[in-house]
């Protein structure tokens, strides 16, 4: 089985889907001749031509809005937004058009499209190359939201997103693009949207996270294991709709829940998971659930590393849960 | 055919050019600028070029994390800086304007503080390098989001008109920016309000890898002004005096109540898009080599030589003097040291709310 980075897994998924279905096409800034600023679409314009891989003018509204029209007309567009931070000029198209098309037409029109975007911090990107805006998307009914953390998941979930009949926002933590390599099948497989993965079984506490911080969460779990504390680690993978069943089963078993996310803490997905577990498992919990998140500030350049959940912060919160 | 007054017609077929490739003055009017001013333009262009080289060096040696090279844009940027009334008019720049803000008077130590992310950055090292700003000089702090500063420039200009301050807002951006909805929203509103704002496109014909022909089907950028009912001036941005006089003309019009205009300054981008880009992936080395032959500094040097205002010895002395200033400012910016991490919670709001105070306390405990 070939060894791939997340970038290679994206290339492979896009290539297979374009090869399989001629309705699949790509559009975005610099995705053609340059192959994208992160090279996720490298070689695809050469292979499939400039009609199916379009270097667009610099307008996210044009990219996302045109994807809505293409999708409604029968294509399967995959739009790339250069950084999640730059989706905002296209938000009206994503929220008013893509998200609500099925609903406002009573199911007559649909927008089966994917909007890919690099997300998250840790690359010295300052305000506008570091944000994690998934909560905005999850808070907009009609959008599915995937946040990947491994090359294997990336390929299987991106292919599933392209075949999904709803608009899917597909978020790729840019600091993991080349950080992790693993075996990824060279041929066809799909992973279900909406299903979490248990990365590590455990009985003492439940660690729930997704995207970039999965690296720190797993390191923290390993350190705990060295001290004979067994954390169950859950990677949500999809944050809308998120896998409540898997999280509740684990939290019911361990009685202790810690949710980790690098997005700002207030009104976050971490808050949503904690609220749901508190509502449904109140009398089975051994300690109040906790969150470790990014700070409620714009993402600052100088504090690039301090801003995000660190292994130490995760361990300290776990300790509070265990000593409650 | 000598013109009495210096004025320009909008929507020319060819870019307005006052100095040709060989350095000859080809305008139908006398420039009327004193030798000190003409030499000052050269000094500022040279300083912009040397700053660019210094920033490239900081990237190569790993001392900074990002730069957006401005080499090739110097004539346009220095022309703009001298056309506006420094510290009176407002500038809404974009990330490739380091030469412009330098010529406008933003101190080098602040520029290096921002580049290195030290406490010498008045904006507290919160943004990436190439994002300067200065309240003192009315330089609106750069935002990475392309064209997001166009409507704010319009708003400031409406304010200037309402309050009769006699100021003008100058707003710069690249060719790619003209595709964003915010660009059109801002220009249209300014036109309807006849707001005193000059929109200036530094057109280097690339938006990262995307060529101008994929960016717009318009014959040029200036012509877009026609649709909004304002003048569009198409000028050679490799010619510092064309840049200066055309922008000065547009500012005069805005200041005297004639409303906004769009100025297109055609330039070259000698470097990659940024330190994160490899431009050999999308533009040929032959194309780049041909553009480098049209160095704006060289053209202006030829002009000054013909006026008896340039010699190698003077230029060398100038070069050494600027190099010294750059190094001294760099050292001073380094000396300022890292900013205090607990400052990260300041300025989110005017007063820090309870939840941010809580987060600051947690971080302080962690760092103790
Ligand atoms: C809203 C938004 N989308 C995308 C980007 C990423 N990006 C940064 S610079 C750039 C190209 C800009 O080109 P242009 O406007 O021509 O200016 P130049 O860099 O050539 O001076 C892009 C796409 C961004 N900063 N903001
Ligand atoms: Mg450009």
XYZ file of C-alpha atoms and ligand atoms in Angstrom:
719
model
C 0.000 0.000 0.000
C 1.414 3.426 -0.845
C 2.454 5.805 1.922
C 0.801 9.213 1.586
C 0.691 12.622 3.205
C -2.651 14.397 3.579
C -1.860 16.460 0.459
C -1.230 13.309 -1.552
C -4.429 11.777 -0.206
C -6.386 14.806 -1.455
C -4.725 14.604 -4.883
C -5.507 10.916 -5.044
C -9.166 11.358 -4.027
C -9.725 14.187 -6.539
C -7.972 12.271 -9.313
C -10.017 9.106 -8.711
C -13.308 10.980 -8.543
C -12.584 13.033 -11.684
C -11.606 9.862 -13.454
C -14.731 8.037 -12.276
C -17.301 10.746 -12.927
C -16.945 13.413 -15.574
C -19.336 15.682 -13.689
C -16.643 16.209 -11.048
C -14.701 19.416 -11.628
C -12.468 21.788 -9.667
C -12.492 25.553 -9.329
C -10.545 27.996 -7.199
C -7.736 30.536 -7.036
C -4.425 29.164 -8.375
C -5.721 25.557 -8.494
C -4.860 25.035 -12.179
C -1.478 25.968 -13.518
C 0.097 26.282 -10.090
C -1.707 23.266 -8.634
C -2.976 25.250 -5.631
C -0.852 27.142 -3.129
C -0.432 23.908 -1.146
C -0.230 21.784 -4.339
C -3.358 19.791 -3.449
C -4.486 19.942 -7.097
C -1.044 19.548 -8.675
C -1.103 17.978 -12.140
C -4.903 17.816 -12.378
C -5.316 20.636 -14.894
C -2.706 18.999 -17.108
C -4.575 15.729 -16.870
C -8.210 16.888 -17.124
C -7.866 20.199 -18.966
C -8.673 23.830 -18.126
C -12.438 23.307 -18.539
C -12.610 20.872 -15.648
C -9.938 22.570 -13.522
C -10.611 26.311 -13.565
C -8.247 29.002 -12.336
C -10.887 31.475 -11.199
C -10.716 35.240 -10.781
C -9.975 36.332 -7.219
C -13.489 36.124 -5.795
C -14.736 33.629 -3.252
C -18.307 34.735 -3.957
C -17.763 33.800 -7.610
C -16.156 30.466 -6.689
C -18.795 29.306 -4.191
C -21.717 30.898 -6.016
C -20.711 29.379 -9.349
C -20.324 26.006 -7.625
C -23.953 26.306 -6.449
C -25.142 26.936 -10.007
C -22.941 24.210 -11.464
C -24.222 21.746 -8.862
C -27.869 22.729 -9.368
C -27.332 22.206 -13.081
C -25.952 18.705 -12.612
C -22.186 18.980 -12.135
C -20.299 17.870 -9.013
C -18.044 20.863 -8.331
C -15.235 20.824 -5.797
C -14.376 24.404 -4.899
C -11.119 25.318 -3.193
C -10.942 28.330 -0.896
C -7.271 29.217 -0.531
C -7.480 29.564 3.265
C -10.529 29.068 5.508
C -9.908 32.672 6.599
C -10.796 33.845 3.079
C -14.174 32.149 2.857
C -15.886 35.251 4.242
C -16.341 37.144 0.943
C -18.111 33.961 -0.213
C -20.197 33.444 2.912
C -23.393 34.866 1.457
C -23.194 32.296 -1.341
C -22.444 29.515 1.118
C -25.048 30.446 3.734
C -27.853 32.019 1.692
C -27.517 29.945 -1.464
C -25.751 26.601 -0.932
C -27.033 25.826 2.563
C -30.675 26.714 1.940
C -31.272 25.777 -1.689
C -32.789 22.370 -0.923
C -34.986 23.787 1.845
C -36.214 26.894 0.094
C -37.178 24.942 -3.016
C -38.929 22.230 -1.032
C -36.351 19.724 -2.236
C -36.680 20.577 -5.933
C -33.199 22.067 -6.323
C -30.051 20.847 -4.600
C -26.389 21.848 -4.404
C -24.259 18.696 -4.177
C -20.885 20.419 -3.919
C -17.753 20.367 -1.820
C -15.956 23.452 -0.524
C -12.428 22.453 0.504
C -10.313 24.740 2.640
C -7.073 24.621 4.640
C -7.872 25.477 8.248
C -6.252 26.043 11.634
C -3.107 27.559 13.083
C 0.427 26.699 14.058
C 2.082 27.871 10.836
C 2.942 31.469 11.807
C 0.022 32.697 9.720
C -1.265 35.498 11.939
C -4.899 36.594 11.835
C -5.799 35.479 8.350
C -4.037 32.163 7.809
C -4.808 30.492 11.138
C -8.503 30.617 11.956
C -10.798 27.652 12.608
C -14.257 28.836 11.500
C -16.059 25.457 11.614
C -18.592 26.628 14.201
C -19.946 29.241 11.757
C -20.606 26.482 9.217
C -22.039 24.037 11.732
C -24.358 26.785 12.929
C -25.795 27.110 9.431
C -28.424 24.421 8.831
C -28.002 22.706 5.487
C -24.218 22.391 5.477
C -22.317 19.249 6.412
C -18.921 19.916 7.943
C -15.965 17.513 7.873
C -12.638 18.229 9.601
C -9.985 15.590 8.861
C -6.851 14.660 10.782
C -5.235 11.729 8.906
C -4.320 10.973 5.267
C -6.400 7.758 5.293
C -9.552 9.534 6.485
C -8.923 12.410 4.105
C -9.099 10.263 1.012
C -12.119 8.217 2.099
C -14.069 11.203 3.399
C -13.283 13.514 0.469
C -14.539 10.895 -1.966
C -17.667 10.458 0.132
C -18.160 14.240 0.281
C -17.992 14.503 -3.519
C -20.697 11.817 -3.816
C -22.847 13.310 -1.054
C -26.081 14.966 -2.156
C -25.654 17.943 0.180
C -23.097 20.769 0.271
C -20.111 19.656 2.340
C -17.521 22.010 3.828
C -14.321 19.980 3.896
C -11.704 21.385 6.263
C -8.050 20.354 6.076
C -5.736 21.328 8.981
C -2.866 22.859 7.047
C -0.266 22.103 9.682
C -0.950 18.383 9.118
C -0.687 18.559 5.306
C 2.804 17.104 5.310
C 3.275 16.258 8.987
C 1.815 12.758 8.935
C 2.475 9.923 6.488
C 0.609 6.659 6.540
C -0.573 3.825 4.357
C -3.451 4.841 2.106
C -5.032 2.387 -0.344
C -4.271 3.260 -3.970
C -7.769 2.183 -4.949
C -11.371 2.837 -4.116
C -12.727 3.135 -0.553
C -15.238 5.451 1.068
C -15.701 6.486 4.702
C -19.085 7.514 6.056
C -19.739 11.191 6.800
C -21.131 11.593 10.331
C -19.169 8.737 11.918
C -16.432 9.314 14.520
C -13.341 7.115 14.934
C -12.145 5.697 18.245
C -8.394 6.249 18.030
C -7.605 4.587 21.314
C -9.812 2.575 23.680
C -9.794 3.451 27.388
C -11.851 3.293 30.560
C -10.745 6.247 32.727
C -11.790 9.295 30.725
C -13.032 10.278 27.254
C -11.039 12.711 25.118
C -13.019 14.091 22.181
C -11.371 16.217 19.505
C -11.041 16.687 15.736
C -8.659 18.170 13.161
C -5.281 19.677 14.078
C -5.313 19.105 17.872
C -5.754 15.327 17.403
C -1.939 15.211 17.408
C -1.681 16.834 20.851
C -4.628 14.820 22.187
C -3.022 11.531 21.221
C 0.318 12.589 22.713
C -1.461 13.476 25.946
C -3.218 10.082 25.948
C 0.136 8.336 25.512
C 1.622 10.261 28.434
C -1.372 9.330 30.567
C -0.997 5.688 29.565
C 2.579 5.790 30.797
C 1.082 6.733 34.186
C -1.496 3.909 33.862
C -4.405 6.197 33.029
C -6.364 4.889 30.076
C -8.004 7.642 28.032
C -10.467 6.772 25.293
C -9.669 9.033 22.338
C -12.428 9.925 19.879
C -11.822 11.785 16.608
C -15.156 13.288 15.528
C -14.037 13.645 11.868
C -17.441 15.117 11.003
C -18.585 17.999 13.202
C -21.999 18.409 11.484
C -23.776 16.081 11.901
C -21.515 14.855 14.727
C -21.523 11.299 16.034
C -23.454 11.654 19.273
C -23.898 7.909 19.696
C -20.169 7.156 19.845
C -19.461 10.048 22.212
C -22.337 9.210 24.600
C -21.384 5.525 24.734
C -17.822 6.415 25.666
C -18.720 9.124 28.199
C -21.255 6.790 29.830
C -18.493 4.209 30.205
C -15.756 6.524 31.567
C -17.905 9.139 33.354
C -15.381 11.835 32.466
C -15.347 14.021 29.339
C -12.773 16.428 27.994
C -13.323 18.117 24.619
C -10.368 19.702 22.825
C -10.531 22.160 19.932
C -8.296 24.983 18.716
C -11.263 27.160 17.702
C -12.234 29.984 20.097
C -13.931 28.498 23.147
C -17.125 30.527 23.351
C -20.094 29.238 21.314
C -17.900 26.469 19.885
C -18.462 22.867 18.814
C -16.658 21.852 21.994
C -19.417 23.694 23.893
C -22.035 21.817 21.885
C -20.587 18.398 22.719
C -20.250 19.281 26.409
C -23.823 20.601 26.530
C -25.240 17.487 24.877
C -23.339 15.086 27.128
C -24.385 17.089 30.205
C -28.028 16.978 29.152
C -28.110 13.300 28.356
C -25.715 11.768 30.881
C -25.933 14.144 33.838
C -26.384 11.452 36.500
C -23.763 9.110 35.065
C -20.912 11.613 35.047
C -18.194 11.459 37.718
C -17.012 15.021 37.080
C -18.262 18.123 35.231
C -17.162 17.900 31.547
C -14.361 20.258 30.558
C -13.170 22.067 27.431
C -9.649 22.951 26.297
C -9.903 25.380 23.381
C -8.304 28.300 21.616
C -8.599 31.664 23.333
C -11.454 34.061 22.537
C -9.141 36.460 20.696
C -8.308 36.902 17.025
C -5.423 34.553 16.231
C -2.218 36.422 17.192
C 1.023 35.929 15.251
C 3.459 36.412 18.112
C 1.612 33.856 20.284
C 1.213 31.363 17.441
C 2.091 28.360 19.606
C 0.643 29.580 22.909
C -2.775 30.144 21.370
C -3.497 26.490 20.704
C -4.331 23.630 23.070
C -0.978 22.281 24.253
C -0.277 18.785 25.609
C 0.274 20.369 29.027
C -3.104 22.082 28.979
C -4.796 18.837 28.001
C -2.992 16.916 30.755
C -3.876 19.543 33.372
C -7.546 19.410 32.440
C -7.487 15.589 32.521
C -5.978 15.768 35.984
C -8.805 18.024 37.169
C -11.328 15.524 35.848
C -9.629 12.576 37.501
C -9.142 14.343 40.832
C -12.641 15.782 41.005
C 2.518 71.961 -27.898
C 3.310 72.875 -24.310
C 0.469 72.630 -21.824
C 0.036 75.518 -19.433
C -1.391 73.444 -16.635
C -0.633 69.841 -15.838
C -3.753 67.789 -16.377
C -4.619 64.363 -17.728
C -7.406 62.859 -19.793
C -8.989 59.644 -18.548
C -9.287 56.393 -20.512
C -6.209 56.718 -22.705
C -5.503 53.806 -25.068
C -1.867 53.613 -24.018
C -0.483 54.029 -20.490
C 0.372 57.636 -19.655
C 4.141 57.912 -19.718
C 6.283 60.993 -19.038
C 9.762 59.434 -19.169
C 10.578 56.911 -21.894
C 12.792 53.818 -21.584
C 15.900 55.850 -22.470
C 15.143 58.396 -19.781
C 13.875 61.155 -22.070
C 11.178 63.516 -20.813
C 8.337 63.023 -23.308
C 5.500 64.991 -21.666
C 3.779 68.010 -23.261
C 4.461 70.080 -20.141
C 7.451 71.044 -18.004
C 7.675 69.068 -14.760
C 8.686 72.142 -12.788
C 10.117 70.105 -9.914
C 13.227 71.380 -8.114
C 16.389 69.218 -8.192
C 16.072 68.293 -4.486
C 12.636 66.814 -5.124
C 13.792 64.907 -8.190
C 16.693 63.467 -6.216
C 14.449 62.710 -3.256
C 12.315 60.489 -5.486
C 15.445 58.576 -6.463
C 16.518 58.203 -2.865
C 13.120 56.851 -1.856
C 13.076 54.393 -4.749
C 16.545 53.182 -3.854
C 15.547 52.864 -0.179
C 12.500 50.842 -1.224
C 14.683 48.531 -3.333
C 17.270 48.082 -0.570
C 14.523 47.435 1.973
C 13.177 44.727 -0.314
C 16.635 43.163 -0.581
C 17.010 43.300 3.192
C 13.642 41.603 3.698
C 14.636 38.861 1.246
C 17.802 38.367 3.275
C 15.801 38.101 6.510
C 13.732 35.347 4.912
C 16.798 33.511 3.598
C 18.414 33.555 7.020
C 15.226 32.425 8.749
C 14.827 35.637 10.786
C 11.308 36.336 9.602
C 8.401 34.157 8.528
C 6.944 35.955 5.520
C 7.466 38.731 2.999
C 5.647 40.000 -0.094
C 8.430 41.457 -2.242
C 7.713 44.868 -3.755
C 10.661 45.072 -6.187
C 9.311 46.373 -9.495
C 6.630 48.471 -7.755
C 9.028 51.186 -6.457
C 8.257 53.929 -8.974
C 4.513 53.578 -8.492
C 4.792 53.485 -4.700
C 7.170 56.447 -4.404
C 5.048 58.436 -6.854
C 1.947 57.793 -4.732
C 3.721 58.636 -1.464
C 4.825 62.033 -2.758
C 1.488 62.899 -4.334
C -0.494 62.750 -1.114
C -0.210 65.133 1.816
C 1.696 63.088 4.359
C 0.015 62.762 7.723
C -3.041 64.686 6.466
C -4.532 62.429 3.815
C -5.324 58.835 4.713
C -3.701 55.834 3.074
C -5.434 52.449 2.857
C -2.557 50.259 1.665
C -2.229 46.526 0.968
C 0.459 44.009 1.837
C 2.824 44.765 -1.059
C 3.202 48.434 -0.071
C 6.293 48.380 2.134
C 8.077 50.788 -0.238
C 5.062 53.094 -0.121
C 4.750 53.238 3.647
C 8.501 53.761 3.956
C 8.421 56.703 1.539
C 5.425 58.062 3.447
C 7.481 58.190 6.613
C 6.609 55.062 8.586
C 9.804 54.629 10.664
C 12.097 51.787 9.598
C 12.273 50.487 13.140
C 8.488 50.006 13.117
C 8.711 48.268 9.761
C 11.356 45.864 11.079
C 9.475 45.443 14.360
C 6.471 44.313 12.353
C 8.641 42.103 10.152
C 10.344 40.388 13.084
C 7.346 40.371 15.399
C 9.118 42.205 18.211
C 7.873 44.752 20.731
C 9.022 47.485 18.280
C 5.858 46.814 16.282
C 3.268 49.413 17.349
C 0.569 46.875 16.401
C 1.946 44.435 19.026
C 3.145 41.737 16.627
C -0.314 40.344 16.054
C -0.210 40.176 12.265
C 2.058 38.623 9.689
C 4.939 40.675 8.271
C 4.061 43.035 5.374
C 1.003 44.277 7.301
C 2.055 47.760 8.435
C -0.064 50.596 9.762
C 0.351 53.894 11.616
C -2.286 55.908 13.419
C 0.093 58.866 13.561
C 0.511 58.959 9.776
C -3.091 58.003 8.932
C -1.985 54.670 7.484
C -4.897 52.258 7.963
C -3.429 48.968 9.223
C -3.267 46.391 6.423
C -5.741 43.495 6.445
C -4.794 40.308 4.562
C -8.287 39.786 3.187
C -8.017 41.081 -0.379
C -10.168 44.143 -1.203
C -11.722 44.216 2.276
C -10.249 47.723 2.723
C -11.994 49.258 -0.289
C -15.390 50.005 1.368
C -13.659 51.359 4.507
C -11.651 53.774 2.306
C -14.937 54.934 0.811
C -16.394 55.381 4.287
C -13.451 57.426 5.516
C -13.728 59.607 2.401
C -17.443 60.177 3.006
C -16.466 61.275 6.519
C -13.864 63.677 5.108
C -16.522 65.201 2.887
C -19.121 65.424 5.679
C -16.695 67.046 8.064
C -15.034 69.220 5.373
C -11.523 68.291 6.456
C -9.935 68.841 3.050
C -8.439 65.370 3.231
C -8.397 62.649 0.589
C -8.351 58.881 1.098
C -5.931 56.947 -1.091
C -6.574 53.250 -1.428
C -4.133 50.834 -3.099
C -4.598 47.219 -4.173
C -3.496 44.684 -6.778
C -5.113 43.679 -10.050
C -6.591 40.526 -8.498
C -8.429 42.646 -5.921
C -10.642 44.123 -8.649
C -12.469 40.782 -8.955
C -13.771 40.807 -5.389
C -17.327 41.961 -4.722
C -16.093 44.339 -2.021
C -14.056 46.189 -4.632
C -17.113 46.929 -6.740
C -19.268 47.722 -3.708
C -16.727 50.252 -2.426
C -16.012 51.955 -5.761
C -19.691 52.258 -6.645
C -20.640 53.776 -3.294
C -17.768 56.266 -3.468
C -18.834 57.286 -6.987
C -22.455 57.857 -5.963
C -21.345 59.905 -2.958
C -18.656 61.769 -4.932
C -16.412 60.945 -2.006
C -12.824 62.269 -2.041
C -11.042 58.957 -2.578
C -8.455 57.852 -5.128
C -8.422 54.126 -5.869
C -5.060 52.971 -7.164
C -4.382 49.600 -8.730
C -0.752 48.475 -8.716
C -1.241 46.205 -11.693
C 1.582 43.656 -11.911
C -0.600 41.413 -14.097
C -0.430 38.512 -11.677
C -2.511 37.462 -8.699
C -0.151 34.804 -7.361
C -0.173 32.523 -10.453
C -3.307 33.848 -12.108
C -2.560 36.009 -15.122
C -4.514 39.197 -15.774
C -6.126 37.576 -18.837
C -7.776 35.018 -16.561
C -8.620 37.734 -14.038
C -10.609 40.105 -16.228
C -11.942 40.406 -19.764
C -11.688 44.220 -19.562
C -9.045 45.746 -21.853
C -7.354 47.174 -18.768
C -8.202 48.003 -15.145
C -8.705 51.774 -15.571
C -11.584 51.227 -17.969
C -13.665 49.622 -15.204
C -14.145 53.162 -13.856
C -16.378 54.001 -16.806
C -19.100 51.672 -15.538
C -19.180 53.545 -12.226
C -19.255 57.005 -13.782
C -15.833 58.121 -12.584
C -12.580 58.824 -14.487
C -10.068 56.008 -14.926
C -6.422 56.876 -15.568
C -4.164 54.304 -17.176
C -0.508 55.058 -16.427
C 2.971 53.567 -16.584
C 3.847 52.590 -13.017
C 7.481 51.988 -13.941
C 7.737 55.747 -14.506
C 7.967 57.509 -11.157
C 7.013 60.924 -12.526
C 4.009 59.596 -14.446
C 2.882 57.866 -11.252
C 3.437 61.025 -9.233
C 1.748 63.485 -11.588
C -1.248 61.298 -12.427
C -1.942 60.471 -8.778
C -1.401 64.134 -7.831
C -3.932 65.141 -10.473
C -6.465 62.599 -9.189
C -5.937 63.869 -5.633
C -6.458 67.488 -6.713
C -9.713 66.514 -8.381
C -10.909 64.671 -5.283
C -9.843 67.489 -2.961
C -11.694 70.129 -4.938
C -14.978 68.234 -4.945
C -14.834 66.476 -8.329
C -15.201 63.064 -6.681
C -13.305 59.803 -6.812
C -11.201 58.307 -9.559
C -9.454 55.072 -10.390
C -5.768 55.090 -11.286
C -4.091 52.047 -12.793
C -0.306 51.949 -12.487
C 1.167 49.170 -14.609
C 4.179 47.645 -12.856
C 6.213 44.448 -12.776
C 6.503 41.962 -9.946
C 10.192 41.040 -9.968
C 9.931 38.530 -7.139
C 7.697 35.568 -6.447
C 4.247 36.416 -5.039
C 5.617 35.927 -1.545
C 8.249 33.996 0.344
C 5.791 31.063 0.339
C 5.560 31.016 -3.469
C 7.652 29.444 -6.230
C 6.840 31.472 -9.340
C 8.858 29.227 -11.679
C 5.835 26.921 -11.551
C 3.758 29.361 -13.582
C 5.822 32.044 -15.304
C 8.759 31.587 -17.601
C 12.204 32.794 -16.647
C 12.436 34.457 -20.083
C 9.363 36.593 -19.377
C 10.799 37.593 -16.015
C 14.243 38.376 -17.462
C 12.642 40.629 -20.083
C 10.696 42.480 -17.364
C 13.801 42.949 -15.274
C 15.325 44.827 -18.202
C 12.669 47.467 -17.555
C 13.843 48.287 -14.055
C 12.073 51.469 -12.842
C 15.203 52.581 -10.983
C 17.331 52.353 -14.079
C 14.873 54.347 -16.172
C 14.754 57.126 -13.605
C 18.527 57.064 -13.218
C 18.829 57.708 -16.983
C 16.436 60.625 -16.685
C 18.370 62.146 -13.780
C 21.666 61.649 -15.597
C 20.311 63.636 -18.529
C 19.331 66.394 -16.111
C 22.855 66.330 -14.640
C 21.433 65.130 -11.319
C 22.897 61.627 -11.108
C 26.437 60.316 -10.877
C 27.813 56.996 -9.681
C 29.608 58.446 -6.717
C 26.476 60.152 -5.364
C 24.459 56.974 -5.882
C 27.073 54.872 -4.093
C 27.156 57.201 -1.133
C 23.392 57.133 -1.010
C 23.409 53.349 -1.111
C 25.847 53.146 1.817
C 23.875 55.702 3.815
C 20.598 53.799 3.327
C 22.233 50.442 4.070
C 23.473 51.870 7.369
C 20.019 53.190 8.268
C 18.465 49.823 7.477
C 20.934 47.899 9.612
C 20.621 50.306 12.544
C 16.809 50.097 12.475
C 16.948 46.310 12.216
C 19.185 46.093 15.279
C 16.939 48.453 17.212
C 13.873 46.407 16.327
C 15.633 43.216 17.443
C 16.678 44.840 20.709
C 13.051 45.558 21.570
C 12.635 41.848 22.279
C 9.578 39.641 22.291
C 6.214 41.187 23.129
C 4.603 40.230 26.426
C 2.330 37.238 25.671
C -0.299 38.415 28.168
C -0.903 41.433 25.896
C -2.650 39.004 23.612
C -5.941 39.656 25.432
C -5.754 43.449 25.032
C -7.542 45.307 22.242
C -10.119 42.622 21.492
C -12.510 45.174 23.026
C -12.024 48.633 24.508
C -12.307 47.068 27.972
C -11.400 43.444 28.636
C -14.547 41.410 29.480
C -14.639 38.787 32.251
C -14.120 35.776 30.021
C -10.932 37.181 28.521
C -9.658 38.216 31.972
C -10.252 34.623 33.036
C -8.281 33.324 30.064
C -5.479 35.821 30.702
C -5.259 34.638 34.330
C -5.038 30.990 33.250
C -2.258 31.758 30.782
C -0.393 33.820 33.389
C -0.506 30.873 35.825
C 0.711 28.556 33.100
C 3.627 30.841 32.200
C 4.604 31.544 35.827
C -10.201 37.361 0.273
C -8.875 36.768 -0.049
N -8.803 35.699 -0.869
C -7.613 35.127 -1.133
C -6.467 35.610 -0.587
C -5.136 34.931 -0.872
N -4.288 35.795 -1.707
C -3.350 36.582 -1.140
S -2.613 37.563 -2.256
C -3.524 36.942 -3.534
C -3.326 37.491 -4.908
C -3.528 38.960 -4.985
O -3.162 39.456 -6.222
P -3.252 40.997 -6.583
O -4.512 41.568 -6.047
O -3.019 41.120 -8.032
O -2.059 41.664 -5.765
P -0.486 41.356 -5.912
O -0.175 40.316 -4.893
O -0.222 40.903 -7.299
O 0.223 42.634 -5.603
C -4.393 35.954 -3.057
C -5.291 35.174 -3.915
C -6.581 36.721 0.271
N -5.496 37.277 0.861
N -7.790 37.273 0.519
Mg -1.210 41.501 -9.005
